[in-house]
Short mmCIF file of C-alpha atoms in Angstrom, two decimals:
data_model
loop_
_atom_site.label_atom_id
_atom_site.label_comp_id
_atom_site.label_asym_id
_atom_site.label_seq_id
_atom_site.Cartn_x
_atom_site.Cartn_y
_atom_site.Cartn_z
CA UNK P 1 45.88 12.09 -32.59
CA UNK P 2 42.05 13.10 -33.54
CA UNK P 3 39.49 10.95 -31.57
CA UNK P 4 36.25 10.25 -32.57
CA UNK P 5 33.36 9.74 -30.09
CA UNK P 6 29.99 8.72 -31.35
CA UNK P 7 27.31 9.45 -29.70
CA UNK P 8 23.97 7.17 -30.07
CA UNK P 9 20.30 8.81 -28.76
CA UNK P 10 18.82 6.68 -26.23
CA UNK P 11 16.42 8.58 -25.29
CA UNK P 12 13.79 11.16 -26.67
CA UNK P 13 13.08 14.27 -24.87
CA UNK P 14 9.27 13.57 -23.95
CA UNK P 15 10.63 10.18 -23.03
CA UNK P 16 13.31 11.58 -20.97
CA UNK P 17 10.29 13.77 -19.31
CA UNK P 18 8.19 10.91 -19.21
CA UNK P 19 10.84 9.21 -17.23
CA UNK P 20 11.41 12.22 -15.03
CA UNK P 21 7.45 12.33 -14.35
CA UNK P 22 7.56 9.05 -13.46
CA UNK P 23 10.14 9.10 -11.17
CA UNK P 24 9.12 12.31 -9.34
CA UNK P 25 5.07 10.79 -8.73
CA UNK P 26 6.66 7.36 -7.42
CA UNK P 27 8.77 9.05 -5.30
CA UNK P 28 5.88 11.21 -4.01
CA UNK P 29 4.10 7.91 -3.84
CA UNK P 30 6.47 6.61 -1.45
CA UNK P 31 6.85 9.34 0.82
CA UNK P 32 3.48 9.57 1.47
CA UNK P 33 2.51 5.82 1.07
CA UNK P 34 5.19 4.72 3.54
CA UNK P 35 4.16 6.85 6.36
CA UNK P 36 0.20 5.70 6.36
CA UNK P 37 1.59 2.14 5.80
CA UNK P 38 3.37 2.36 9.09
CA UNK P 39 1.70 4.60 10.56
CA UNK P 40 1.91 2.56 14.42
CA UNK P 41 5.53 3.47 14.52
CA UNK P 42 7.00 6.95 16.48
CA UNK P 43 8.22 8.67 12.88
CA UNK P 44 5.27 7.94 10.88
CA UNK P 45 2.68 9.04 14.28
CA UNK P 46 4.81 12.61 14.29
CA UNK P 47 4.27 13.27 10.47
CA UNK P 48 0.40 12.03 10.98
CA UNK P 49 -0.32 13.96 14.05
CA UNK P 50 -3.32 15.70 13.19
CA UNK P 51 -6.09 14.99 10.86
CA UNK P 52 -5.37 17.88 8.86
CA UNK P 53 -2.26 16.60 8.64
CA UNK P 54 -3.31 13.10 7.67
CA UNK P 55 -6.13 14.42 5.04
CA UNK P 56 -2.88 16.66 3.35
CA UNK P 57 -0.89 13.45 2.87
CA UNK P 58 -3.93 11.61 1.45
CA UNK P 59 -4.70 14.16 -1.31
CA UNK P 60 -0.83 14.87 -1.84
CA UNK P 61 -1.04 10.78 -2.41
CA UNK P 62 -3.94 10.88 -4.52
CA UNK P 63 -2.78 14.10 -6.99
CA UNK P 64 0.60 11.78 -7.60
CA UNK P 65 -1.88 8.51 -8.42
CA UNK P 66 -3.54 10.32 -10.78
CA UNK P 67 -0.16 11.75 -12.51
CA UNK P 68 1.48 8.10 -12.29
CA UNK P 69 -2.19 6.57 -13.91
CA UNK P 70 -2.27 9.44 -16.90
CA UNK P 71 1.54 8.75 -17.53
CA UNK P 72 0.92 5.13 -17.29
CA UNK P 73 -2.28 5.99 -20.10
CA UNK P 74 0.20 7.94 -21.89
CA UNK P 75 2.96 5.61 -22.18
CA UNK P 76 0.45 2.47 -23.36
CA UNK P 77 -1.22 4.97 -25.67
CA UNK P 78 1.69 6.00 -27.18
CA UNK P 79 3.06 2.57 -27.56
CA UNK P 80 -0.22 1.34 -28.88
CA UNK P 81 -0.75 3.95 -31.67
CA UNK P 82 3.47 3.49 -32.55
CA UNK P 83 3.10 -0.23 -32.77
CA UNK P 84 -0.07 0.11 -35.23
CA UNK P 85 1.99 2.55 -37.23
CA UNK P 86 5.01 0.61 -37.68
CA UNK P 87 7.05 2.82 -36.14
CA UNK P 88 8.30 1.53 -32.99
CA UNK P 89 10.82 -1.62 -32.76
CA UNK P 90 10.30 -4.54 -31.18
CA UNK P 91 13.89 -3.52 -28.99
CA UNK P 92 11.94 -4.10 -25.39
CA UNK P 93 10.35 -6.81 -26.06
CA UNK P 94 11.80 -9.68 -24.27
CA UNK P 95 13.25 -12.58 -26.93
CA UNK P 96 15.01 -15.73 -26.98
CA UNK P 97 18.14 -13.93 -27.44
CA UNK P 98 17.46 -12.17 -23.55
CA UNK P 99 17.76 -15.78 -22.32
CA UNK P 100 20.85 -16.42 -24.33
CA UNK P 101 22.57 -13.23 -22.97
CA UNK P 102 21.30 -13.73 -18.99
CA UNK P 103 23.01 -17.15 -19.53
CA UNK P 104 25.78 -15.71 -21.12
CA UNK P 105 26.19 -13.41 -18.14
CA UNK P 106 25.61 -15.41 -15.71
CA UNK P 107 28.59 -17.77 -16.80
CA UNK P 108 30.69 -14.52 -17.20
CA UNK P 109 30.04 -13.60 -13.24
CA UNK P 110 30.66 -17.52 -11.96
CA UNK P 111 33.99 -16.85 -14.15
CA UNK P 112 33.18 -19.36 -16.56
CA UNK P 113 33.55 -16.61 -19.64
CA UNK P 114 36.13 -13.88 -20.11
CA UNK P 115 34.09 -10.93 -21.51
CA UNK P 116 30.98 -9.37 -20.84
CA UNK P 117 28.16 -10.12 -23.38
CA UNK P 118 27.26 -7.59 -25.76
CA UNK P 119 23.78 -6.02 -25.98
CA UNK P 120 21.61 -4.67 -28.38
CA UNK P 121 19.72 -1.08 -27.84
CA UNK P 122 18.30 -2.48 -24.43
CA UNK P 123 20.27 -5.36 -22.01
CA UNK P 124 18.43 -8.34 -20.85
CA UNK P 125 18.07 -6.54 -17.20
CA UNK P 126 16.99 -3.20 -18.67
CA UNK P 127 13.83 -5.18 -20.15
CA UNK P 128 13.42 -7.19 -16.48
CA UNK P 129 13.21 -3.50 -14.97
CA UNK P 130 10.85 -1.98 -17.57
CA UNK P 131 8.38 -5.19 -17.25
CA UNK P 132 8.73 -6.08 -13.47
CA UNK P 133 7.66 -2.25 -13.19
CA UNK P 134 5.38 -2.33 -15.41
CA UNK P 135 3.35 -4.79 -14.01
CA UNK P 136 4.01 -3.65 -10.23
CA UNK P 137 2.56 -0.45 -11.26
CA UNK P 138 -0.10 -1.90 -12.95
CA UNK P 139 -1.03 -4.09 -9.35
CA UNK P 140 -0.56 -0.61 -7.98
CA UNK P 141 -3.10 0.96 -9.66
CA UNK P 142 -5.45 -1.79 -9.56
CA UNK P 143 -5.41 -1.95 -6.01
CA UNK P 144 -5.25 1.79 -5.31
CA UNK P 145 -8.31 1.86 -7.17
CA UNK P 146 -10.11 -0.80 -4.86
CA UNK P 147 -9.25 1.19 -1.78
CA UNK P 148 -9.90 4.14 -2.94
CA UNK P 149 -13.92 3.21 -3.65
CA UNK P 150 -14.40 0.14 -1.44
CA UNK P 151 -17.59 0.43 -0.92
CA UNK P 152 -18.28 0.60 -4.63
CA UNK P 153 -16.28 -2.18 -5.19
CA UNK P 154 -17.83 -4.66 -2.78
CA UNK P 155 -20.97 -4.17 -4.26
CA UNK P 156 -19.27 -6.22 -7.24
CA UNK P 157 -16.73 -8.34 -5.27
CA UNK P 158 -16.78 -10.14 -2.12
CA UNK P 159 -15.16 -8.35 1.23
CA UNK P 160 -12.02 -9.92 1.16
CA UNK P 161 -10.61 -7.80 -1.78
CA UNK P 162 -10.16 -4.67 0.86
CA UNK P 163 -7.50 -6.63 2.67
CA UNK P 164 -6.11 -8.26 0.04
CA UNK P 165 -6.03 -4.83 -1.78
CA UNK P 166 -4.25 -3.53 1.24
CA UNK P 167 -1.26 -5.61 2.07
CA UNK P 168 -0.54 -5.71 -2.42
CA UNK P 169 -0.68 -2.03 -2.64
CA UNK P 170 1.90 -1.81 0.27
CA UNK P 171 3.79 -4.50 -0.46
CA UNK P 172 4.21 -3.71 -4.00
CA UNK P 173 5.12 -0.38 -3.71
CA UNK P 174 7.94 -1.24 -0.67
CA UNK P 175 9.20 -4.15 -3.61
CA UNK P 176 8.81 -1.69 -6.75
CA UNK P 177 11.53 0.68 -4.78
CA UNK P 178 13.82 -1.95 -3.30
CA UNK P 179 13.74 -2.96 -7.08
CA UNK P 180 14.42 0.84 -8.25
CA UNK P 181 17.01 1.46 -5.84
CA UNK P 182 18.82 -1.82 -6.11
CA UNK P 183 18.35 -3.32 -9.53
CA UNK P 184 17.42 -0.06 -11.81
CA UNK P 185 19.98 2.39 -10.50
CA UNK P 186 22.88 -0.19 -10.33
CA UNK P 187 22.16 -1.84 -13.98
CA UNK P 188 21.51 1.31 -15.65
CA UNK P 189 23.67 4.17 -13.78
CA UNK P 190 26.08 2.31 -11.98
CA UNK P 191 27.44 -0.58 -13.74
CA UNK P 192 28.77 1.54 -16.18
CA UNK P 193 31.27 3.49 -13.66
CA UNK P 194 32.37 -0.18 -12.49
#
């Protein structure tokens, strides 16, 4: 008996480095976000012991921003100059039919349906990952921006947006990787061993 397997491209290879990029920077990101975020506790005071220390972390921290904001440039560029062309689908895009299939799945997990629903190119909670990070990153940005020049920025805006800058740059990044490591790795590399 001959078996055929067909294989379908999901990825391009700059995409797949793209994606790689990505992931290494916000990883980098975290490691040295989370330690100046809590930096109070015993861990975080042993990695930040001296200033040298401190002031290597920072510009480790700021070389990743800067590859995360010129992938982030990339990636809109890209998809901006495809979308004039004609040349890139409309396939993560959120639709009507996204709805459709969350409801769809949602009645097949309270075992009110027998089978799964079927996708197209991209599921319903591939396109919540993409967008939720691609507006978390954007928050990122914005408000790694404000601390890094706040005394540029307060010129323009009133004192409050250094605090407020503060706790959403944390808090974002602490959600963005619960989200990775719960929602991303389990709908796109785990539910498929299940």
């Amino acid at each position: 008996v001959v078996r055929t397997v067909r294989i379908f491209e999901r990825f391009r290879r700059r995409q797949l480095v793209e994606h790689w990029a990505l992931l290494l920077s916000f990883t980098t990101l975290l490691l040295t976000g989370l330690p100046q975020k809590y930096r109070t506790t015993t861990w975080s005071q042993q990695i930040l012991a001296t200033p040298e220390r401190l002031e290597l972390l920072q510009t480790i921290h700021h070389i990743a921003a800067i590859v995360l904001i010129l992938l982030v440039i990339y990636h809109l560029g890209n998809a901006i100059y495809l979308l004039a062309r004609r040349k890139m689908p409309g396939d993560m895009f959120v639709s009507m039919q996204d709805l459709r299939d969350a409801g769809k799945m949602i009645a097949y997990l309270l075992f009110l349906r027998k089978d799964v629903p079927k996708y197209g190119k991209y599921s319903f909670e591939e396109k919540i990952t993409y967008w939720f990070l691609f507006f978390s990153v954007g928050i990122m940005i914005l408000s790694g921006i404000i601390l890094l020049y706040p005394e540029a920025i307060t010129r323009w805006l009133p004192g409050g947006i250094i605090p407020a800058a503060i706790l959403a740059h944390s808090t974002e990044a602490i959600v963005a990787a619960i989200f990775v490591v719960i929602w991303h790795f389990y709908h796109v590399h785990f539910q498929r061993l299940n």
